[in-house]
XYZ file of C-alpha atoms in Angstrom:
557
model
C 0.509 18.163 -0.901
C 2.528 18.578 3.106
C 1.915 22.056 4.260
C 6.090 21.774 3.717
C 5.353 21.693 0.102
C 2.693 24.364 -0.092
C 4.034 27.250 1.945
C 7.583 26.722 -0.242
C 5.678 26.753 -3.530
C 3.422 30.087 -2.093
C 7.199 31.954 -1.577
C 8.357 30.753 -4.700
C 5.368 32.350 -6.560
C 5.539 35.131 -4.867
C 9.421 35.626 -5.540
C 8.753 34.869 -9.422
C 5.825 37.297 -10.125
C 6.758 40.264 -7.365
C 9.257 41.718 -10.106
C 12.156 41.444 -8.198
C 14.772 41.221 -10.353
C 16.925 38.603 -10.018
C 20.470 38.853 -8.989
C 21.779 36.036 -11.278
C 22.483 37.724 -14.850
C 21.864 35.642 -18.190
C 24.858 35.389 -19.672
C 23.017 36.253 -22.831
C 21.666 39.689 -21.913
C 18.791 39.277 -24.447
C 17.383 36.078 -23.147
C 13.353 35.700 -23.585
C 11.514 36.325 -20.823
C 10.061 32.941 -20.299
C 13.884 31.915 -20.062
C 14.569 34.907 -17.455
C 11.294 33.454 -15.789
C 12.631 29.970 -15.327
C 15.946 31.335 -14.406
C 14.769 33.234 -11.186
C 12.568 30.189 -10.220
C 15.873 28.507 -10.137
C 17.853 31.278 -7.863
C 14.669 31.004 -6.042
C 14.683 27.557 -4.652
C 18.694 27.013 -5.133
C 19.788 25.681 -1.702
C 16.359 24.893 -0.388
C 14.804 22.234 -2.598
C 15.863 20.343 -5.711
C 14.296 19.493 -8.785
C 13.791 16.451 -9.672
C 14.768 15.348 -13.627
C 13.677 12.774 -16.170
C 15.906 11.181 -19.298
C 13.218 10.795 -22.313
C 14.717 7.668 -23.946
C 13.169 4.702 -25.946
C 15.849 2.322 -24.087
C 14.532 3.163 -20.410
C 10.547 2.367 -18.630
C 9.199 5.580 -17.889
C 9.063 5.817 -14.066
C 5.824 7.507 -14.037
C 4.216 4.392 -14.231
C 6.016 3.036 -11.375
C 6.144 6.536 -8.688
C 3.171 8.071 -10.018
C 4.559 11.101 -10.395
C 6.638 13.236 -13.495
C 9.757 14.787 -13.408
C 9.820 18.800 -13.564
C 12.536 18.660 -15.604
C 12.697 16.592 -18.843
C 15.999 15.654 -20.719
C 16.315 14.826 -24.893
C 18.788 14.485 -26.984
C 19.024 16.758 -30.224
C 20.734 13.589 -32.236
C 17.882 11.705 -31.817
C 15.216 14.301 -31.102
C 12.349 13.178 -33.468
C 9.514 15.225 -34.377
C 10.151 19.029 -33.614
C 6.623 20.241 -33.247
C 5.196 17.117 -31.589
C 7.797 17.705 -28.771
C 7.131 20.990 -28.430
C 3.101 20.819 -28.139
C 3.669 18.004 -25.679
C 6.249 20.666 -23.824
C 3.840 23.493 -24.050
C 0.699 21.636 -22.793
C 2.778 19.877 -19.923
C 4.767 22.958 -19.081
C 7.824 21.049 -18.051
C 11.235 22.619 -18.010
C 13.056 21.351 -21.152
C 16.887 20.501 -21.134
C 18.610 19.402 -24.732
C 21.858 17.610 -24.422
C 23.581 16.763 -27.788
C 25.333 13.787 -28.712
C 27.100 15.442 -31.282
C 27.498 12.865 -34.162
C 30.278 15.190 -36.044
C 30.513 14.848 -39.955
C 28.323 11.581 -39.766
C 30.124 9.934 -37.384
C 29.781 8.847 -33.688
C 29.850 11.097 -30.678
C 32.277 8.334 -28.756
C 35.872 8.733 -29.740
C 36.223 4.986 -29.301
C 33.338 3.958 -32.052
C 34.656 6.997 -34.816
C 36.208 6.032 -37.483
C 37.455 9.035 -38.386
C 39.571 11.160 -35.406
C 38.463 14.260 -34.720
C 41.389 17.021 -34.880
C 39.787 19.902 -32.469
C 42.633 22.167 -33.055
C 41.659 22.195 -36.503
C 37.961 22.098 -36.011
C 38.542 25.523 -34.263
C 40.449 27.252 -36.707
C 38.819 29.578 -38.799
C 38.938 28.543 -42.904
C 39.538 24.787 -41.990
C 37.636 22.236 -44.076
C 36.809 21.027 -40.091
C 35.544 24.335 -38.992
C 33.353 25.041 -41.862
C 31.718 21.189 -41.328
C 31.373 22.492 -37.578
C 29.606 25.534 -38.485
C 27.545 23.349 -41.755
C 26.071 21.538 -38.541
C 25.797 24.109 -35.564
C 23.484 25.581 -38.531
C 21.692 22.780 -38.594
C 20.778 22.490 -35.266
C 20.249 25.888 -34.830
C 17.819 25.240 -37.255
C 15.883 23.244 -34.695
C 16.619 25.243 -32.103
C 15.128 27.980 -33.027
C 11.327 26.432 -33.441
C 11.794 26.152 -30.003
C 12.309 29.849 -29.417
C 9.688 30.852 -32.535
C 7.224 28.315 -30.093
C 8.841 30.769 -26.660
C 10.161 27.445 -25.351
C 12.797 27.594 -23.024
C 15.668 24.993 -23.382
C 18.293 24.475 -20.762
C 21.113 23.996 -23.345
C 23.704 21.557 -22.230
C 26.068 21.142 -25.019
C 29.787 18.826 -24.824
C 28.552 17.187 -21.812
C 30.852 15.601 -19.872
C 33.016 17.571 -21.639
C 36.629 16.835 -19.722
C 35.668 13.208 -19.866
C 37.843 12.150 -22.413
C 35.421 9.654 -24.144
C 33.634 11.642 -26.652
C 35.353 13.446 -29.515
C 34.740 17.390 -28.284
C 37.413 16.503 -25.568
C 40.780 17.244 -25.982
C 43.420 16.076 -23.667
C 46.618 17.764 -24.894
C 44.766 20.922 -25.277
C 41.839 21.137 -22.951
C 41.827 25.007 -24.712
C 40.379 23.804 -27.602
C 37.753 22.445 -26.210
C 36.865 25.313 -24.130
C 37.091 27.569 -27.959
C 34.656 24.971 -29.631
C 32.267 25.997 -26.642
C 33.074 29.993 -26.984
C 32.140 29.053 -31.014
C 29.167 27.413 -30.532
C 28.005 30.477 -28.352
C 28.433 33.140 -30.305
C 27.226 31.356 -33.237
C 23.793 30.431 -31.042
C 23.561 33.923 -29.171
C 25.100 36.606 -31.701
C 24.729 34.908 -35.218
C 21.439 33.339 -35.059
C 19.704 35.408 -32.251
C 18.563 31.973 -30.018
C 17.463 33.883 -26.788
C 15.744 30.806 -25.499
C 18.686 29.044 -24.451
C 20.023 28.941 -20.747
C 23.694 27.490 -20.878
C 24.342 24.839 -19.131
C 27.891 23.437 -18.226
C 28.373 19.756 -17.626
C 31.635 17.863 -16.251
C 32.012 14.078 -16.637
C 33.073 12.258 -13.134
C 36.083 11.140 -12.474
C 39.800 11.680 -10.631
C 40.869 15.149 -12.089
C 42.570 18.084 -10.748
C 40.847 21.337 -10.266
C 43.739 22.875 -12.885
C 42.655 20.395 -15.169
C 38.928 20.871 -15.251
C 39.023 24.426 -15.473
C 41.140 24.093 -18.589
C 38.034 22.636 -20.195
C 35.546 25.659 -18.593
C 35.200 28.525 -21.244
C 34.181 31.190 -18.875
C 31.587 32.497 -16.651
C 30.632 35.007 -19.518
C 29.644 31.813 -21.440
C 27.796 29.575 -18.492
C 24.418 30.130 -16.981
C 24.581 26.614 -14.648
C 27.457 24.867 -14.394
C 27.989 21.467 -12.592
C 28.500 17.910 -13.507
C 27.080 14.239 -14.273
C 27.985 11.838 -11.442
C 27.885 7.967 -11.552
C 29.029 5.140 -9.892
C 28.445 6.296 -6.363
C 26.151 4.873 -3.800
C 23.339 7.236 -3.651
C 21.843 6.331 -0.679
C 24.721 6.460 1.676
C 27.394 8.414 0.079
C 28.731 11.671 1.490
C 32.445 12.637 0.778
C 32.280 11.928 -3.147
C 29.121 14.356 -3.541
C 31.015 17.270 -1.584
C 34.190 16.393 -3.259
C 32.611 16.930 -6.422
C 30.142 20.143 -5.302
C 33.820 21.676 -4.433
C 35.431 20.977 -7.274
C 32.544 22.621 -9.228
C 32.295 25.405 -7.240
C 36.271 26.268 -8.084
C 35.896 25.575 -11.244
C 32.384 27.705 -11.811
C 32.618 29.925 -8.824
C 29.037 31.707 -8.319
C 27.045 29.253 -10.564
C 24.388 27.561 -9.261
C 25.689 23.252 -9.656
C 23.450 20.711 -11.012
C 24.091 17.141 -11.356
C 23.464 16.905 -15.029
C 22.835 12.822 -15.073
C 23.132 10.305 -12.697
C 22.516 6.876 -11.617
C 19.360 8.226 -9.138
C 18.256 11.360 -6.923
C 21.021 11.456 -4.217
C 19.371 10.511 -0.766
C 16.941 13.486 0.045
C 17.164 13.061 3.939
C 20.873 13.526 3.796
C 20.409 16.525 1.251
C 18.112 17.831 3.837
C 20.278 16.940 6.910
C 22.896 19.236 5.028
C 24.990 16.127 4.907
C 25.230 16.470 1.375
C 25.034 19.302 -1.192
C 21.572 20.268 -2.679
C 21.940 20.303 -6.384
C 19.964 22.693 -8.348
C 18.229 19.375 -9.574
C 19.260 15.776 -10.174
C 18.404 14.303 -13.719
C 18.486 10.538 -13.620
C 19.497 8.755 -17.221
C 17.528 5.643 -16.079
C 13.966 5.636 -15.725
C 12.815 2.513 -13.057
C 13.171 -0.270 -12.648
C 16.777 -0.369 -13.780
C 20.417 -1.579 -12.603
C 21.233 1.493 -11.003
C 17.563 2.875 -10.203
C 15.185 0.693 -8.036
C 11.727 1.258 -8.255
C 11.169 1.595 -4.209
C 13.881 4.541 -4.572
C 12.737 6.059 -7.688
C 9.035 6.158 -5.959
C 11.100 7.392 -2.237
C 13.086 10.239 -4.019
C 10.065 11.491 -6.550
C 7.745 12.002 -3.525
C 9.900 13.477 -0.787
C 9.576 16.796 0.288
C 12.512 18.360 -0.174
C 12.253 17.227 -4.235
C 10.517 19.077 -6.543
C 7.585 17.207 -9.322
C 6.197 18.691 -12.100
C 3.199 19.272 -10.090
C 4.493 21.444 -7.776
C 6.159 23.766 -10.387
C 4.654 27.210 -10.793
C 2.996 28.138 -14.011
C 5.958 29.032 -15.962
C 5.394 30.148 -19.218
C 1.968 31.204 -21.633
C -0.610 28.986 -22.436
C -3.041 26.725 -20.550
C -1.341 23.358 -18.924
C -2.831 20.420 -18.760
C -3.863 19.049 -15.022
C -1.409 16.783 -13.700
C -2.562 13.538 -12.254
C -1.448 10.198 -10.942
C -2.398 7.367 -8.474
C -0.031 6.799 -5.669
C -1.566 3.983 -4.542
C -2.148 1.239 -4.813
C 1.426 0.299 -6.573
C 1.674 -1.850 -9.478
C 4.333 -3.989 -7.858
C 2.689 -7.015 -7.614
C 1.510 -6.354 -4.106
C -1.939 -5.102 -5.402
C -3.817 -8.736 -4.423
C -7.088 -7.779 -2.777
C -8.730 -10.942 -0.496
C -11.894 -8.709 -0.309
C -14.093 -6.372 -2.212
C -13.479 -3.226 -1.294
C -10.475 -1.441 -2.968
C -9.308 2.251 -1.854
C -7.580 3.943 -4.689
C -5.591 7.100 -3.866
C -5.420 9.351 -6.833
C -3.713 13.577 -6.783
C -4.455 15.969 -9.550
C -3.201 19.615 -9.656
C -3.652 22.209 -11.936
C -1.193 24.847 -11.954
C -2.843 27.533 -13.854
C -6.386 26.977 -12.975
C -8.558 24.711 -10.764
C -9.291 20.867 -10.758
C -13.081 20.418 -11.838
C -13.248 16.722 -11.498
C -11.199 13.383 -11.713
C -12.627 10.242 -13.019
C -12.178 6.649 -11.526
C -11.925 3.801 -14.094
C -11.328 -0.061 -13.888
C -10.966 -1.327 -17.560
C -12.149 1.524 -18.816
C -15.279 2.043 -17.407
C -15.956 4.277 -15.373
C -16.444 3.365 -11.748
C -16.253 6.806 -9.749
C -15.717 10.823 -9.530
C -14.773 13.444 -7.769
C -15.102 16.828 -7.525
C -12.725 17.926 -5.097
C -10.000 16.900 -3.303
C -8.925 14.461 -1.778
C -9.114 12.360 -4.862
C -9.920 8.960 -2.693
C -11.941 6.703 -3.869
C -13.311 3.477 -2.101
C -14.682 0.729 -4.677
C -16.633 -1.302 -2.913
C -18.694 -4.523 -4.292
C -16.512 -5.269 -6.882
C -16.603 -8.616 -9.075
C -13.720 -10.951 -8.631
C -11.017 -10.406 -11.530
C -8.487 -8.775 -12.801
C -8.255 -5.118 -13.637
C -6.415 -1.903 -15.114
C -7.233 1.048 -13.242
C -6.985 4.520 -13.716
C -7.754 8.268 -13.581
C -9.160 11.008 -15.434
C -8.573 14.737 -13.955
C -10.383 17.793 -15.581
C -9.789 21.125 -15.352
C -11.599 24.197 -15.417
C -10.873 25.125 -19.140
C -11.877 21.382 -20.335
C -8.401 20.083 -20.609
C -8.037 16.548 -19.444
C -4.667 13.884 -18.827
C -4.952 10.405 -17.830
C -3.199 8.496 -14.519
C -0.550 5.856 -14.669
C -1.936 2.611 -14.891
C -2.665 -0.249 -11.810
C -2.821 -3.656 -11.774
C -5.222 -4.911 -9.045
C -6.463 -8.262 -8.429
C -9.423 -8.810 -6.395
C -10.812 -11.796 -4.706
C -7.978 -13.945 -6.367
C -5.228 -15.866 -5.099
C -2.546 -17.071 -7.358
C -1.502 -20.669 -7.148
C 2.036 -19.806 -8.905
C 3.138 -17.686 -6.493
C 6.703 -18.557 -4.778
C 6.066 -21.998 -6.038
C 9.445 -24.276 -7.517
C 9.758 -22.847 -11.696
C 12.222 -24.702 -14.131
C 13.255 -22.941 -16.846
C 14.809 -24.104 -20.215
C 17.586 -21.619 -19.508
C 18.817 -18.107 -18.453
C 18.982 -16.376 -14.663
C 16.951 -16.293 -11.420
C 13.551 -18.612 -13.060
C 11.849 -18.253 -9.372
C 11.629 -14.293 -10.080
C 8.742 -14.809 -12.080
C 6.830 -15.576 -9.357
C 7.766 -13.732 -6.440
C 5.407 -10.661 -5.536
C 7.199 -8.828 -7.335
C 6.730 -7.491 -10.595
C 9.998 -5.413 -10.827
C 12.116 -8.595 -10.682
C 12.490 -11.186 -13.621
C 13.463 -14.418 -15.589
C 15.646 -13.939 -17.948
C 15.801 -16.166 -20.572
C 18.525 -17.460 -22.579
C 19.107 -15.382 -26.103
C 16.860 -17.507 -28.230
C 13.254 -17.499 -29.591
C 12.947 -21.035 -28.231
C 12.811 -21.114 -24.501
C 10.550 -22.376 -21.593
C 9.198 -22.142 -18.073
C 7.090 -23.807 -15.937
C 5.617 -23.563 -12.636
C 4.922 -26.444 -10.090
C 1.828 -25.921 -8.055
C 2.301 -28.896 -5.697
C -0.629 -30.431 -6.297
C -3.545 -31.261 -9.488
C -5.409 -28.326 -9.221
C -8.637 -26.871 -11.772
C -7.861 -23.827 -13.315
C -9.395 -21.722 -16.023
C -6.498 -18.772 -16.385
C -2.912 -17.419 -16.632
C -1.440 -14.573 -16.270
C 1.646 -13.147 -18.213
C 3.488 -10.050 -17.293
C 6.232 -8.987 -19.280
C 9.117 -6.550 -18.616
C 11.055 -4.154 -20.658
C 11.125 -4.573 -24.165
C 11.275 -8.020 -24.979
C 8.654 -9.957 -25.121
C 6.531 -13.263 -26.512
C 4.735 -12.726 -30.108
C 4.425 -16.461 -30.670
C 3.858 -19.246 -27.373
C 1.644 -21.267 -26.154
C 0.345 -22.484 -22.683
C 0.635 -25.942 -21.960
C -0.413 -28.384 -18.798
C 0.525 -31.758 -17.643
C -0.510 -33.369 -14.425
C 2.749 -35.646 -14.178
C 6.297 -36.163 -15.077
C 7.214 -33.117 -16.874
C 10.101 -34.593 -18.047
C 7.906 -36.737 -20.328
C 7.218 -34.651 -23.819
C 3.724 -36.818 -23.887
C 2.635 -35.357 -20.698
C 1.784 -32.109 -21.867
C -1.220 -30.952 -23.204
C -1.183 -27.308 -25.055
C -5.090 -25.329 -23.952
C -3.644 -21.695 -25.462
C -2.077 -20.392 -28.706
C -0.746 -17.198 -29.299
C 0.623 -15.935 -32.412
C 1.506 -12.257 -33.823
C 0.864 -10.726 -30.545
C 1.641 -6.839 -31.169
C 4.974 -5.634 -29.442
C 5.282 -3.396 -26.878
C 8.035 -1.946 -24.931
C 7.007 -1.950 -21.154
C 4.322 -4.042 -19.042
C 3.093 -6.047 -21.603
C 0.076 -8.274 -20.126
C -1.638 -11.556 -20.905
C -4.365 -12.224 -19.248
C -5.433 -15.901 -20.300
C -8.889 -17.650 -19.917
C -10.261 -21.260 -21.290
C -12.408 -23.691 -19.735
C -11.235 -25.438 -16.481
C -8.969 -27.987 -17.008
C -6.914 -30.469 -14.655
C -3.023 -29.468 -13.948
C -0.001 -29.708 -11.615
C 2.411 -28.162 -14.112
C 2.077 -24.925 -16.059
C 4.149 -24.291 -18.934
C 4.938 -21.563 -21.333
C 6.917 -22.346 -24.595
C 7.687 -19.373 -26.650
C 8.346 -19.633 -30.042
C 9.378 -16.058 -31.021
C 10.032 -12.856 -30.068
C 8.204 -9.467 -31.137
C 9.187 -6.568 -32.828
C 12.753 -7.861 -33.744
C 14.122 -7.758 -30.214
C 16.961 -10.709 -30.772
C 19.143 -8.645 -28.828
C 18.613 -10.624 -25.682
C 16.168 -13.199 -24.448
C 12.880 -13.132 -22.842
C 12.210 -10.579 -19.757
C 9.025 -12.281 -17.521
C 8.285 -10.585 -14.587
C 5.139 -12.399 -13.517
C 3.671 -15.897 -14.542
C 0.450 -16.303 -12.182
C -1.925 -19.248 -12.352
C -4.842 -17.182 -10.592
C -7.854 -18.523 -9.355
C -11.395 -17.045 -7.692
C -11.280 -16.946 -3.620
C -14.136 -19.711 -2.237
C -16.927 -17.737 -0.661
C-alpha cells in the first residue's frame, strides 16, 4: 500500500470512529447504525477518492482474476438475486458495501418497455384502489420480504431502485407524466421506510444518460426528503480522454439533486483516475462498472490501471465497516495471466498483497498446482521460486489471519522453461473473425468461431517439428466439450494427411479460462489442428471463444 493510500485510510478511520456526527442526514431518520456507519465513510472521502464498484453477473468474467484486486462496492440485482442467505454470508465475511438495483419485472413481465407485452399504465399503478396499485404493492411486499433478511442479518444495502429512471426504456418511466414516476418512487419509500420498518436501506437515485433538459430530469426526482445519493449511469463516452460530457453530466446532477453526494451508478469503466485527480474531471462518490474484464467496453490493461491507482478505492483498503470478523483479502499482482507469463529460466518472483482489515495477517501461502511451494509471515508477500521443473503451472495464494480465517488468490498461468512453437505463427480457421488471435501473447484476445458445433483451426509451425503437448485456453463461456487434436506433416488441404493423437469428449463446462493442457508421446508435425465437435453446457448461442492454442515445448539446456 503508497504511503498516499495509508495516511488517507488512517483519516478516514479516524473520522468514522471519533463520533463526529456526520453532517449528511439519512433521509430515513431511523437508519441502522451500520448504514449511518457506511454513510459517513462516504461524506468522508467524497471529493478526495472514489470507490471503485463491481456488477455481480453470470454474463460478465470477474475482473479479479484479471487486476488482482476486488471492488469495494458490489452490485446485484433483486430479479435475479439467488440465494438470500448465501449472499449475505458471502457479504458479511467479505465486508463489501452492498448495492441492490432492481429490474423490476412488474406483474410477470419484463422490466424493458420494448420486450412487455402488456403496457404498463403508471398513472394507474399509482392510484390508490387500482387493480395496478394493489399488484404494485402484492410485489414491493415481496421484495421487502427479501429485503428485510438483509436488515434481520444488519446488512447495509445501497438501494437503487427505477434506475435510469428518466430513460424512457424501462416501464417505471413515464414520459407524459414524469410525476408519476417520481409518486411510484415516494410509494415505494414509505412502503420500505414507514410500513415495513427497512432501516438498512440508503437510497440511492439513478439517472439514465442521455440529451435531457435539467426541467425534464427533475420532473422524474421525487425529492431530497426521499434520496440519500443521487447521480446517474453514464455510457458511451470515452473514459480515458473525455472531459466536457462527465462535467456536463456532474452539473446536471448537481441541479437536479443539489447537496447530494453524485455517483455514477454503472458505466462502461472507472473514468480516467489521473484526470479525476488533475481535477479535470469530477470525482464520483464511486464508479460501478456493469462489465467485468475483458469486455467491449472494459479492457483488461484499464480495468487492472483504474483498480490499482491511488486515488481509487479496493475492498482492501476499506475500513472495517460493520460486526463480525472479515476474511483477509488477498491477490497476486504479478505476474499477470495475460499470456506474457513465459519464463526462459528457473527462477520465478511472484508478488502477492494480503490485508486484513479487522485484525493482522499471520501468514500467506505460495502454491503452484496446489502444492505448496512457499510462506510468509509478514509482509512483503514476495516470493522468489527458484529451481523450478520445466512445465506448466497454476499458481496461487493462501493468506491467514489472526483468528484462523483464510481466502485464496486469483489464479496465474506461468510457463517456465518453455517456448511455444504456435506463437504468432500463420492459423486457418474453418470460419469466424481474427483466427491469428489465438496465438498472439495475448490471452485477452480471441478466435471466434462461426455459430456451429463443427468448426476448426490450425496452426502452421513452419517447419516438421517433435512435440509431445498442446495447450488450449478458452475464453468466456463457450467452450469445446467434444474435439480432438489432430497433426499432419503436409498438405493440409488433403483430409488423408491428418492423423488424430487426442480425444476429448464430455469435458465439464465452465464459464471463464477454461484450460487444456494436452500431453501424448512425441510425434512428428508441421500442422496442428483442433476439430471441435460440440459445445458444452448448451452454449449454441454463439460459436467457439479460443484465446490461446500453444504447441509448447521444453527449452534445450
Amino acid at each position: 500500500m503508497s504511503i498516499f493510500k495509508f495516511n488517507a485510510m488512517i483519516l478516514i478511520l479516524v473520522i468514522l470512529f471519533s463520533g463526529i456526527t456526520s453532517a449528511i442526514q439519512p433521509v430515513n431518520p431511523d437508519l441502522t447504525d451500520s448504514a449511518r456507519q457506511i454513510l459517513n465513510y462516504f461524506e468522508s472521502i467524497y471529493g478526495k477518492k472514489v470507490l471503485s464498484g463491481y456488477n455481480v453477473y453470470v454474463h460478465t468474467p470477474d475482473d479479479y482474476e484479471q487486476t488482482g484486486k476486488q471492488a469495494a462496492i458490489w452490485g446485484r440485482d433483486i430479479q435475479w438475486l439467488g440465494d438470500v442467505d448465501t449472499i449475505i454470508e458471502h457479504a458479511r465475511s467479505n465486508r463489501y458495501i452492498l448495492t441492490l438495483h432492481w429490474h423490476w419485472f412488474y406483474n410477470d413481465d419484463s422490466a424493458w418497455t420494448g420486450k412487455r407485452k402488456n403496457p404498463v399504465n403508471l398513472s394507474q399503478v399509482v392510484t390508490p384502489d387500482t387493480p395496478e396499485y394493489r399488484q404494485l404493492l402484492k410485489e414491493l411486499a415481496h421484495t421487502a420480504d427479501i429485503l428485510q433478511k438483509f436488515q434481520d442479518a444488519d446488512i447495509p444495502v445501497l438501494w437503487r431502485p427505477l434506475h435510469e429512471i428518466d430513460g424512457g426504456w424501462f416501464w417505471w418511466t413515464d414520459k407524459d407524466h414524469p410525476e408519476n414516476t417520481a409518486r411510484l418512487w415516494q410509494i415505494m419509500f414509505d412502503y420500505f421506510t414507514h410500513t415495513r420498518k427497512l432501516n438498512n436501506l440508503i437510497w440511492v437515485y439513478s439517472a439514465g444518460e442521455g440529451n435531457k433538459s435539467v426541467e425534464l430530469r427533475k420532473r422524474f426526482y421525487p425529492g431530497p426528503n426521499y434520496v440519500d445519493i443521487s447521480g446517474l449511469d453514464i455510457y458511451h463516452v470515452d473514459f480515458k480522454n473525455e472531459i466536457k460530457k462527465y462535467h456536463d453530466y456532474f452539473d446536471i446532477m448537481t441541479q437536479v439533486s443539489p447537496g447530494k453526494m453524485l455517483a455514477c451508478g454503472e458505466c462502461d469503466a472507472i473514468p480516467n483516475p489521473d484526470k479525476m485527480l488533475q481535477n479535470q474531471t469530477p470525482r464520483w462518490l464511486y464508479a460501478l462498472p456493469w462489465w467485468g474484464a475483458p469486455s467491449s467496453g472494459r479492457p483488461v490493461d484499464w480495468a487492472t490501471d483504474t483498480m490499482r491507482h491511488d486515488l481509487v478505492i479496493t475492498l482492501d483498503e476499506l475500513p472495517p465497516l460493520g460486526q463480525g470478523n472479515i476474511i483477509p483479502h488477498v491477490g497476486i499482482l504479478n505476474p499477470a495471466d495475460n499470456g506474457t507469463a513465459w519464463f526462459p529460466g528457473q527462477n520465478l518472483t511472484i508478488e502477492s498483497y494480503a490485508v486484513d482489515r479487522d485484525g493482522i495477517i499471520s501468514r500467506v501461502e505460495f502454491y503452484a498446482n496446489d502444492n505448496k511451494i512457499g510462506q510468509l509471515n509478514k509482509s512483503p508477500y514476495t516470493l522468489i521460486w527458484t529451481d523450478m521443473p520445466a512445465g506448466f503451472y497454476d499458481i496461487h495464494t493462501l493468506a491467514f489471519d489472526n483468528r484462523g480465517s483464510s481466502n485464496r488468490s486469483n489464479n496465474i498461468r506461468v510457463a517456465v522453461n518453455m517456448t511455444d512453437l504456435a506463437r504468432n505463427r500463420p492459423v486457418t480457421a474453418s470460419s469466424g473473425s481474427n483466427p491469428e488471435l489465438a496465438t498472439d501473447e495475448n490471452y485477452y484476445t480471441s478466435w471466434s468461431s462461426g455459430n456451429s458445433d463443427q468448426e476448426w483451426l490450425y496452426v502452421d509451425l513452419g517447419q516438421v517439428q517433435t512435440i509431445d503437448r498442446v495447450n488450449l485456453l478458452w475464453g468466456w463461456k463457450i467452450h469445446a466439450s467434444n474435439y480432438t487434436i489432430d497433426i499432419a506433416t503436409a498438405d493440409p488441404q488433403d483430409p488423408s494427411s491428418w492423423t488424430t493423437i487426442h480425444t476429448r469428449k464430455n469435458r465439464p463446462y465452465q464459464q471463464w479460462k477454461a484450460t487444456d493442457r494436452i500431453q501424448f508421446e512425441p510425434v512428428e508435425a508441421r500442422f496442428v489442428r483442433l476439430n471441435a465437435t460440440g459445445r458444452a453446457g448448451n452454449q449454441n448461442w454463439a460459436g467457439y471463444n479460443l484465446m490461446a492454442f500453444e504447441v509448447p515445448v521444453v527449452n534445450n539446456p
